[in-house]
Short mmCIF file of C-alpha atoms in Angstrom, two decimals:
data_model
loop_
_atom_site.label_atom_id
_atom_site.label_comp_id
_atom_site.label_asym_id
_atom_site.label_seq_id
_atom_site.Cartn_x
_atom_site.Cartn_y
_atom_site.Cartn_z
CA MET A 1 37.38 -138.80 -49.25
CA ALA A 2 40.10 -140.96 -50.47
CA ASN A 3 39.40 -144.86 -50.10
CA LYS A 4 36.27 -145.16 -48.91
CA LYS A 5 36.47 -149.12 -47.72
CA TYR A 6 33.02 -151.03 -47.30
CA SER A 7 32.68 -154.15 -44.98
CA LEU A 8 29.57 -154.96 -47.00
CA ALA A 9 29.10 -158.52 -44.92
CA ALA A 10 25.65 -159.78 -43.98
CA SER A 11 23.04 -157.53 -44.23
CA VAL A 12 24.90 -154.48 -45.81
CA LEU A 13 24.65 -151.16 -47.96
CA SER A 14 22.78 -147.96 -47.79
CA ALA A 15 21.79 -144.91 -49.44
CA SER A 16 19.31 -142.26 -51.58
CA LEU A 17 19.79 -139.89 -53.41
CA LEU A 18 18.65 -136.15 -54.50
CA LEU A 19 19.04 -137.59 -57.89
CA GLY A 20 17.33 -141.12 -57.95
CA ALA A 21 13.57 -139.68 -58.93
CA CYS A 22 11.20 -137.27 -60.31
CA SER A 23 7.98 -135.48 -59.43
CA SER A 24 7.42 -132.94 -56.78
CA ASP A 25 5.06 -133.42 -54.14
CA SER A 26 4.06 -132.04 -50.80
CA THR A 27 2.39 -133.74 -48.03
CA SER A 28 0.80 -132.14 -44.63
CA GLY A 29 0.47 -128.65 -44.54
CA ASP A 30 1.67 -125.91 -43.73
CA LYS A 31 5.14 -124.56 -42.77
CA LYS A 32 4.67 -123.70 -38.59
CA SER A 33 5.46 -121.50 -36.43
CA SER A 34 7.26 -122.71 -33.89
CA GLY A 35 7.13 -122.37 -30.44
CA SER A 36 3.16 -122.08 -30.86
CA LYS A 37 0.96 -122.41 -27.34
CA ASP A 38 0.28 -126.21 -27.24
CA ASP A 39 3.84 -127.25 -27.60
CA LYS A 40 3.27 -129.28 -30.48
CA VAL A 41 6.15 -129.41 -32.45
CA VAL A 42 6.45 -129.62 -36.74
CA VAL A 43 9.52 -131.01 -38.09
CA ASP A 44 9.92 -130.32 -41.72
CA ILE A 45 11.33 -132.67 -44.22
CA PHE A 46 13.38 -132.13 -47.34
CA GLN A 47 13.88 -135.19 -49.47
CA GLY A 48 14.71 -135.95 -52.70
CA LYS A 49 13.76 -139.73 -53.79
CA VAL A 50 9.87 -139.83 -54.68
CA GLU A 51 10.06 -143.74 -54.84
CA ILE A 52 9.77 -143.53 -51.43
CA ALA A 53 7.75 -140.55 -50.22
CA ASP A 54 4.29 -142.75 -49.35
CA GLN A 55 6.46 -144.91 -47.47
CA LEU A 56 8.61 -142.46 -45.86
CA LYS A 57 5.32 -140.14 -44.63
CA ALA A 58 3.50 -143.30 -43.76
CA LEU A 59 7.03 -143.70 -41.27
CA THR A 60 6.75 -140.58 -39.67
CA GLU A 61 2.88 -141.13 -39.08
CA GLU A 62 3.58 -144.25 -37.28
CA TYR A 63 6.27 -141.92 -35.21
CA THR A 64 3.76 -139.86 -34.42
CA LYS A 65 1.08 -142.13 -32.82
CA GLN A 66 4.45 -143.37 -30.62
CA ASN A 67 5.15 -139.78 -30.05
CA PRO A 68 1.73 -137.17 -30.35
CA ASP A 69 3.38 -134.16 -29.87
CA VAL A 70 5.22 -134.26 -32.98
CA THR A 71 4.37 -133.86 -36.66
CA PHE A 72 6.00 -133.90 -40.33
CA ASN A 73 5.65 -131.87 -43.42
CA ILE A 74 7.31 -133.23 -45.71
CA GLU A 75 8.58 -131.73 -49.18
CA THR A 76 9.54 -134.39 -52.08
CA VAL A 77 11.84 -132.91 -54.86
CA GLY A 78 13.22 -135.49 -57.19
CA GLY A 79 14.28 -136.08 -60.79
CA GLY A 80 13.20 -133.96 -63.23
CA ALA A 81 13.23 -131.44 -60.77
CA ASP A 82 16.30 -130.19 -59.51
CA GLY A 83 16.46 -130.90 -55.97
CA ALA A 84 20.02 -128.55 -54.83
CA ALA A 85 18.08 -125.93 -56.19
CA ALA A 86 14.74 -126.15 -54.07
CA LEU A 87 16.75 -126.62 -51.20
CA LYS A 88 18.86 -123.27 -51.64
CA ALA A 89 15.32 -121.55 -52.67
CA LYS A 90 13.98 -122.80 -48.99
CA PHE A 91 17.10 -121.67 -47.35
CA ALA A 92 16.96 -117.81 -49.23
CA SER A 93 13.76 -117.71 -48.07
CA ASN A 94 14.18 -118.24 -44.50
CA GLN A 95 11.95 -121.68 -44.72
CA ALA A 96 14.56 -124.19 -44.31
CA PRO A 97 13.69 -127.44 -43.44
CA ASP A 98 14.48 -129.38 -40.12
CA ILE A 99 15.88 -132.57 -41.91
CA PHE A 100 17.10 -132.33 -45.73
CA THR A 101 19.38 -134.72 -47.30
CA ASN A 102 22.99 -134.38 -48.42
CA GLY A 103 25.00 -136.42 -50.96
CA GLY A 104 28.37 -136.34 -48.77
CA ASP A 105 31.95 -135.20 -49.93
CA GLN A 106 31.87 -132.20 -52.37
CA GLU A 107 28.30 -131.46 -51.62
CA ALA A 108 28.79 -131.96 -47.78
CA GLN A 109 31.60 -129.13 -48.42
CA VAL A 110 29.22 -126.57 -49.45
CA TRP A 111 26.28 -127.28 -46.70
CA LYS A 112 29.06 -127.65 -44.52
CA ASP A 113 28.43 -124.72 -42.37
CA LYS A 114 24.36 -126.02 -41.97
CA PHE A 115 24.81 -129.02 -40.27
CA GLU A 116 24.23 -130.16 -36.95
CA ASP A 117 27.17 -132.15 -35.48
CA LEU A 118 25.82 -135.90 -35.18
CA SER A 119 28.69 -136.93 -33.67
CA ASP A 120 27.27 -138.34 -30.04
CA GLN A 121 24.08 -140.06 -31.82
CA PRO A 122 23.48 -143.80 -30.67
CA TRP A 123 23.43 -145.15 -34.51
CA ILE A 124 26.84 -143.80 -35.28
CA GLN A 125 28.41 -147.10 -33.70
CA ASP A 126 26.11 -149.36 -35.65
CA ALA A 127 26.76 -148.08 -39.13
CA PHE A 128 29.11 -150.55 -41.87
CA GLU A 129 33.04 -149.59 -41.83
CA GLY A 130 33.24 -146.46 -44.63
CA THR A 131 29.10 -145.48 -44.83
CA LEU A 132 29.89 -141.99 -42.69
CA ASP A 133 32.91 -141.43 -44.94
CA GLY A 134 31.11 -138.71 -46.84
CA MET A 135 29.89 -136.80 -43.83
CA THR A 136 32.68 -136.61 -41.74
CA LEU A 137 34.40 -133.82 -41.52
CA ASP A 138 36.86 -132.69 -39.41
CA GLY A 139 36.53 -135.92 -37.19
CA LYS A 140 33.06 -135.06 -37.14
CA VAL A 141 29.67 -137.11 -38.42
CA TYR A 142 27.24 -134.53 -39.53
CA GLY A 143 24.82 -137.26 -41.40
CA MET A 144 23.33 -140.42 -41.08
CA PRO A 145 23.42 -142.57 -44.17
CA PHE A 146 20.08 -143.80 -45.45
CA ASN A 147 21.49 -147.00 -47.10
CA MET A 148 23.15 -148.06 -49.81
CA GLU A 149 22.15 -148.21 -53.23
CA GLY A 150 23.66 -149.87 -56.45
CA TYR A 151 22.98 -149.62 -59.70
CA GLY A 152 23.89 -151.14 -63.49
CA PHE A 153 22.10 -152.35 -66.22
CA ALA A 154 18.81 -153.97 -64.63
CA TYR A 155 17.82 -156.67 -66.96
CA ASN A 156 14.56 -158.14 -68.01
CA LYS A 157 15.20 -162.39 -66.92
CA LYS A 158 12.02 -163.47 -69.34
CA LEU A 159 13.38 -161.10 -72.27
CA PHE A 160 16.42 -162.37 -72.12
CA GLU A 161 15.42 -165.45 -72.34
CA LYS A 162 13.36 -165.18 -75.23
CA ALA A 163 16.43 -163.46 -77.09
CA GLY A 164 18.43 -166.52 -76.04
CA ILE A 165 20.48 -165.04 -74.00
CA LYS A 166 22.26 -168.04 -72.15
CA GLU A 167 25.65 -166.54 -70.27
CA LEU A 168 24.98 -162.87 -68.88
CA PRO A 169 27.38 -160.48 -70.44
CA THR A 170 29.99 -159.04 -68.30
CA THR A 171 32.12 -157.46 -70.95
CA TYR A 172 31.34 -154.91 -73.47
CA SER A 173 31.42 -157.40 -76.75
CA GLU A 174 28.98 -160.03 -74.69
CA LEU A 175 26.82 -157.08 -74.08
CA GLU A 176 26.93 -155.67 -77.57
CA GLU A 177 26.50 -159.63 -78.73
CA ALA A 178 23.22 -159.44 -75.91
CA ALA A 179 21.76 -155.78 -77.71
CA LYS A 180 22.70 -157.68 -81.29
CA LYS A 181 20.51 -160.41 -80.19
CA LEU A 182 17.58 -158.89 -78.52
CA ASP A 183 17.20 -156.34 -81.57
CA ALA A 184 16.98 -159.76 -83.60
CA ALA A 185 14.56 -160.68 -81.44
CA GLY A 186 12.32 -157.65 -82.01
CA ILE A 187 13.12 -156.66 -78.33
CA THR A 188 14.24 -152.87 -77.71
CA PRO A 189 17.55 -153.52 -76.03
CA PHE A 190 18.18 -150.65 -74.20
CA SER A 191 15.22 -147.88 -72.55
CA ILE A 192 17.85 -144.89 -72.49
CA GLY A 193 15.91 -141.48 -70.45
CA TYR A 194 18.51 -139.41 -71.28
CA ALA A 195 16.16 -136.13 -70.69
CA GLU A 196 17.82 -136.48 -67.38
CA TRP A 197 20.85 -135.11 -66.78
CA TRP A 198 22.42 -137.63 -63.93
CA VAL A 199 21.54 -140.63 -66.05
CA LEU A 200 24.36 -139.43 -68.12
CA ALA A 201 26.94 -137.20 -66.24
CA ASN A 202 26.70 -138.97 -62.08
CA HIS A 203 25.54 -142.22 -62.98
CA GLY A 204 27.15 -142.81 -66.93
CA MET A 205 30.39 -140.76 -66.42
CA ASN A 206 31.11 -142.07 -63.45
CA VAL A 207 32.21 -145.66 -64.91
CA PRO A 208 34.82 -144.15 -66.78
CA PHE A 209 36.26 -142.37 -63.41
CA ALA A 210 35.69 -145.49 -61.68
CA TYR A 211 38.22 -147.10 -63.87
CA GLN A 212 40.88 -144.92 -63.50
CA GLU A 213 44.19 -146.98 -61.97
CA ASP A 214 43.84 -144.61 -59.03
CA PRO A 215 40.49 -142.33 -59.29
CA ASP A 216 41.46 -139.76 -56.73
CA ALA A 217 45.32 -139.22 -58.38
CA PHE A 218 42.65 -138.49 -61.45
CA ILE A 219 40.67 -136.60 -59.72
CA LYS A 220 43.17 -134.81 -58.35
CA GLY A 221 45.22 -134.23 -62.03
CA LEU A 222 42.14 -132.82 -63.52
CA ASN A 223 42.57 -130.37 -60.14
CA GLU A 224 45.80 -129.15 -60.84
CA GLY A 225 45.65 -128.98 -64.75
CA THR A 226 47.69 -132.22 -65.18
CA ALA A 227 45.18 -134.57 -66.38
CA LYS A 228 42.89 -134.65 -69.19
CA ILE A 229 39.14 -135.88 -70.12
CA GLU A 230 40.06 -135.85 -73.49
CA GLY A 231 41.80 -139.05 -74.99
CA ASN A 232 41.51 -140.63 -71.90
CA LYS A 233 40.77 -144.27 -72.98
CA GLU A 234 38.48 -145.18 -69.97
CA PHE A 235 36.04 -142.10 -71.22
CA ASP A 236 36.67 -142.88 -74.90
CA ASN A 237 34.46 -146.40 -74.11
CA TYR A 238 32.43 -144.20 -71.93
CA PHE A 239 30.71 -142.53 -75.42
CA LYS A 240 31.71 -146.32 -77.31
CA LEU A 241 28.58 -147.77 -74.45
CA LEU A 242 26.51 -144.37 -75.31
CA ASP A 243 26.81 -145.20 -78.55
CA LEU A 244 25.71 -149.10 -77.82
CA THR A 245 22.86 -147.86 -76.18
CA MET A 246 21.57 -145.07 -79.06
CA LYS A 247 21.77 -147.46 -81.54
CA TYR A 248 19.78 -150.06 -79.82
CA GLY A 249 17.93 -147.99 -77.61
CA ASN A 250 14.65 -146.53 -77.70
CA LYS A 251 13.60 -143.18 -79.67
CA ASN A 252 13.52 -139.76 -78.52
CA PRO A 253 16.20 -140.40 -75.83
CA LEU A 254 16.44 -136.82 -75.03
CA THR A 255 13.19 -136.59 -74.23
CA THR A 256 12.67 -139.42 -72.36
CA ASP A 257 12.39 -138.57 -68.98
CA TYR A 258 13.06 -140.71 -65.48
CA ASN A 259 9.33 -141.98 -65.61
CA THR A 260 9.06 -142.98 -68.94
CA GLN A 261 12.12 -144.33 -68.95
CA VAL A 262 11.28 -147.05 -65.72
CA THR A 263 7.41 -147.09 -67.10
CA LEU A 264 8.93 -148.64 -70.49
CA PHE A 265 11.36 -150.96 -68.69
CA ALA A 266 8.47 -152.02 -66.07
CA THR A 267 5.73 -152.82 -68.92
CA GLY A 268 8.39 -154.91 -70.92
CA GLU A 269 9.31 -152.95 -73.98
CA ALA A 270 12.30 -152.75 -73.44
CA ALA A 271 15.32 -155.64 -72.33
CA MET A 272 17.91 -153.53 -70.33
CA ILE A 273 18.19 -150.19 -68.10
CA GLN A 274 20.93 -147.88 -66.66
CA GLN A 275 19.27 -147.79 -62.94
CA GLY A 276 19.40 -148.36 -59.84
CA ASN A 277 18.03 -150.41 -56.96
CA TRP A 278 16.02 -147.72 -56.40
CA ILE A 279 13.08 -148.64 -59.23
CA GLN A 280 12.59 -151.59 -57.10
CA PRO A 281 8.59 -150.33 -55.78
CA MET A 282 7.99 -148.63 -59.01
CA LEU A 283 8.58 -151.81 -60.82
CA ASP A 284 6.71 -153.81 -58.50
CA LYS A 285 4.24 -151.42 -59.07
CA LEU A 286 3.93 -151.80 -62.30
CA ASP A 287 4.34 -155.66 -62.56
CA PRO A 288 5.11 -157.21 -58.89
CA ASN A 289 5.70 -160.01 -61.64
CA LEU A 290 8.66 -159.28 -63.76
CA GLU A 291 11.72 -160.90 -63.18
CA VAL A 292 14.84 -158.88 -62.68
CA GLY A 293 18.42 -158.42 -62.32
CA PHE A 294 21.31 -156.82 -62.38
CA ILE A 295 24.30 -156.92 -64.93
CA PRO A 296 27.48 -154.24 -64.75
CA LEU A 297 27.83 -151.09 -67.34
CA ALA A 298 30.83 -152.54 -69.05
CA LEU A 299 33.01 -149.86 -70.71
CA SER A 300 36.19 -152.88 -71.42
CA ASP A 301 36.38 -156.43 -71.95
CA ASP A 302 39.04 -157.73 -69.49
CA PRO A 303 35.84 -159.16 -66.63
CA ALA A 304 38.08 -158.19 -63.97
CA GLN A 305 37.36 -154.78 -64.69
CA SER A 306 34.02 -154.43 -65.81
CA ASP A 307 32.22 -157.22 -63.96
CA LYS A 308 31.41 -154.96 -60.80
CA LEU A 309 28.13 -152.74 -59.98
CA MET A 310 28.40 -148.90 -58.71
CA ILE A 311 27.80 -149.48 -54.96
CA ASP A 312 28.09 -146.50 -52.54
CA VAL A 313 26.27 -144.55 -50.03
CA PRO A 314 24.17 -142.01 -51.75
CA SER A 315 22.51 -139.60 -49.83
CA ASN A 316 22.13 -138.64 -46.26
CA TRP A 317 19.78 -137.52 -43.62
CA VAL A 318 21.41 -134.23 -42.10
CA ILE A 319 19.70 -131.46 -39.38
CA TYR A 320 19.74 -128.15 -39.79
CA ASN A 321 21.49 -126.78 -36.46
CA LYS A 322 19.79 -123.56 -36.55
CA ALA A 323 16.65 -124.71 -36.57
CA PRO A 324 14.73 -124.32 -33.03
CA ASP A 325 15.90 -126.39 -30.25
CA ALA A 326 12.85 -128.80 -30.25
CA ASP A 327 12.98 -129.28 -34.07
CA LYS A 328 16.53 -130.43 -33.42
CA GLU A 329 16.06 -132.63 -30.33
CA ALA A 330 12.73 -134.18 -32.55
CA ALA A 331 14.50 -134.85 -35.75
CA LYS A 332 17.19 -136.36 -34.22
CA ASP A 333 14.91 -138.67 -31.96
CA PHE A 334 13.19 -139.53 -35.21
CA LEU A 335 16.50 -140.35 -37.03
CA ASN A 336 17.24 -142.95 -34.23
CA TRP A 337 13.91 -144.74 -34.40
CA MET A 338 13.97 -144.83 -37.53
CA VAL A 339 16.97 -147.26 -37.88
CA THR A 340 16.87 -148.78 -34.07
CA SER A 341 13.06 -149.12 -33.33
CA GLU A 342 11.40 -152.50 -34.95
CA GLU A 343 9.04 -150.06 -36.58
CA GLY A 344 11.70 -148.47 -38.30
CA LYS A 345 13.70 -151.82 -39.52
CA THR A 346 11.39 -153.00 -41.07
CA ALA A 347 10.04 -150.06 -43.26
CA LEU A 348 13.73 -149.14 -44.47
CA THR A 349 14.31 -152.60 -45.88
CA LYS A 350 10.62 -154.24 -46.33
CA GLU A 351 8.44 -150.90 -47.46
CA PHE A 352 11.90 -149.17 -48.89
CA LYS A 353 13.40 -152.04 -50.26
CA TYR A 354 16.93 -150.49 -49.37
CA ILE A 355 20.06 -152.40 -48.34
CA PRO A 356 20.55 -151.12 -45.12
CA ALA A 357 23.70 -149.32 -43.84
CA PHE A 358 23.64 -150.61 -40.32
CA LYS A 359 25.14 -153.61 -39.16
CA THR A 360 21.59 -154.06 -36.55
CA ILE A 361 19.41 -154.29 -39.70
CA ASP A 362 18.85 -157.76 -41.35
CA ALA A 363 18.01 -157.33 -45.51
CA ASN A 364 16.39 -160.41 -46.73
CA PRO A 365 16.54 -160.77 -50.83
CA GLU A 366 12.62 -161.29 -50.24
CA ASP A 367 11.96 -158.05 -48.68
CA ILE A 368 14.77 -155.89 -50.56
CA GLY A 369 13.89 -157.34 -54.20
CA ALA A 370 15.68 -159.23 -56.82
CA LEU A 371 17.65 -155.64 -57.61
CA GLY A 372 18.83 -155.07 -53.58
CA ALA A 373 19.84 -158.97 -53.54
CA ASP A 374 21.92 -158.84 -56.94
CA LEU A 375 23.52 -155.64 -55.35
CA LEU A 376 24.18 -157.96 -52.01
CA LYS A 377 25.66 -160.84 -54.00
CA TYR A 378 28.16 -158.29 -55.83
CA SER A 379 29.20 -156.35 -52.30
CA LYS A 380 29.95 -159.36 -50.72
CA GLU A 381 32.29 -160.74 -53.56
CA GLY A 382 33.83 -157.71 -53.80
CA LYS A 383 32.55 -156.84 -57.11
CA ALA A 384 31.99 -153.29 -56.45
CA TYR A 385 32.99 -149.54 -57.39
CA GLN A 386 32.40 -146.26 -55.20
CA TRP A 387 30.92 -143.28 -56.85
CA GLN A 388 33.19 -140.87 -58.03
CA PHE A 389 30.53 -138.16 -59.26
CA MET A 390 30.36 -137.54 -55.54
CA LYS A 391 33.68 -135.86 -56.14
CA TYR A 392 32.60 -133.19 -59.41
CA PRO A 393 33.46 -129.95 -58.70
CA ASP A 394 29.97 -128.13 -57.46
CA GLY A 395 27.84 -127.39 -60.21
CA ALA A 396 29.73 -129.60 -62.52
CA GLY A 397 27.06 -132.67 -62.93
CA GLN A 398 24.16 -130.41 -64.74
CA GLU A 399 27.61 -128.97 -67.31
CA PHE A 400 28.09 -132.51 -67.93
CA GLY A 401 24.64 -133.09 -68.57
CA ALA A 402 24.56 -130.36 -71.00
CA THR A 403 28.02 -131.34 -72.93
CA LEU A 404 26.55 -135.12 -73.15
CA GLN A 405 23.13 -134.35 -74.24
CA ALA A 406 24.77 -132.53 -76.70
CA TYR A 407 26.39 -135.32 -77.93
CA VAL A 408 23.29 -137.79 -77.77
CA GLY A 409 21.87 -134.95 -79.34
CA GLY A 410 24.03 -134.90 -82.29
CA GLN A 411 25.41 -131.10 -81.91
CA LYS A 412 28.96 -131.91 -80.72
CA SER A 413 31.62 -134.65 -82.04
CA LYS A 414 32.64 -137.03 -78.83
CA GLU A 415 35.87 -134.78 -79.23
CA GLU A 416 34.13 -131.20 -79.02
CA ALA A 417 32.30 -133.21 -76.09
CA MET A 418 35.35 -134.27 -74.30
CA LYS A 419 37.11 -131.12 -75.06
CA ALA A 420 34.09 -129.41 -72.86
CA LEU A 421 33.81 -131.73 -70.10
CA ASP A 422 37.66 -130.70 -69.00
CA ALA A 423 36.92 -127.24 -70.02
CA THR A 424 33.73 -127.49 -67.56
CA TRP A 425 35.82 -129.17 -64.51
CA ALA A 426 38.60 -126.56 -65.06
CA LYS A 427 36.26 -124.03 -64.62
CA LEU A 428 34.40 -124.98 -61.87
CA LYS A 429 37.37 -126.58 -59.85
CA LYS A 430 37.61 -125.13 -56.18
#
């Protein structure tokens, strides 16, 4: 989608990804047989955010209290597990869920023949400008944005203080300086979890894409063979940032998974972590008194370019168009209830810690957490980059991840890695 513009006023933002978590969990029972005698409807939900698995289960139970004829079967597959492959497997084995998630843009193109048209749903009119763009195909809306999310380097305020960092780093040189100060104070500067391909390939590599003068034109150039990643200044700088995190990061980054990465940060063993506001519920669980905030993933020394966070709609709820009618109706009603009822709105902000995609949902910093509050601040100041990784060719993310992991592990030089990234794009582009 060209030029998704967000007017992120008052109580903005929104999101959730097939990529923001780990482990796998399944709740409440067996696959239904539709049209059973007692007319009970079981809505199957497949989603990728382990951080909200418990909160979502509690919310569906609240809905069931109010609608006793509807129950839910939730399956959560995310992070370390490949959610996209697991979802494809469910469709292949005739166990398609009624509600599932989609990242929009390129991913929406891949799955569009499975989507129910949601253009007539009441929540459409309440969505923030731009938040429906990634799921709007041929003028029809096929997905409801979870919320908005963003990421950068989350940092530990007490550890920064301890290292004598008075000014927050907003450029690459300042970030390097901060890392040196932390290191000198005996504090590990970065918690790096490069066992997860998406940390590198999606969230990391998004930054040099976002830094391009015109990201859509650059992507078009990659598709047409007139642009290259190799030798591009912004990508060159991304490898420099990777080097910095490896020099000042925890040992064994290639065996450090998402859970371990977040735990290292939450327990004060590292001062910074490249993750998003989706880690807030985990941080709260591990250390409710942890004082955190965001600084940018700075690649350059120009603050006008570097002092921004990556903010977008990472995922959307969609409904399977060939689900039984009763399931579809219940699924639509549940999604609408989730963003319009007091119970739903309270859960999204207070329990899920989500920054809402809808004007009708208020978000207080004390509800959405310190990381969400920083995102809100950056977005209101217009200091946000969109997520370009949604526009990668289908399947490119994992290959990019493997290439970058090979660089981190020393099997590929920077030049070889860049050539491999270009080769992947050329091979998978449509």
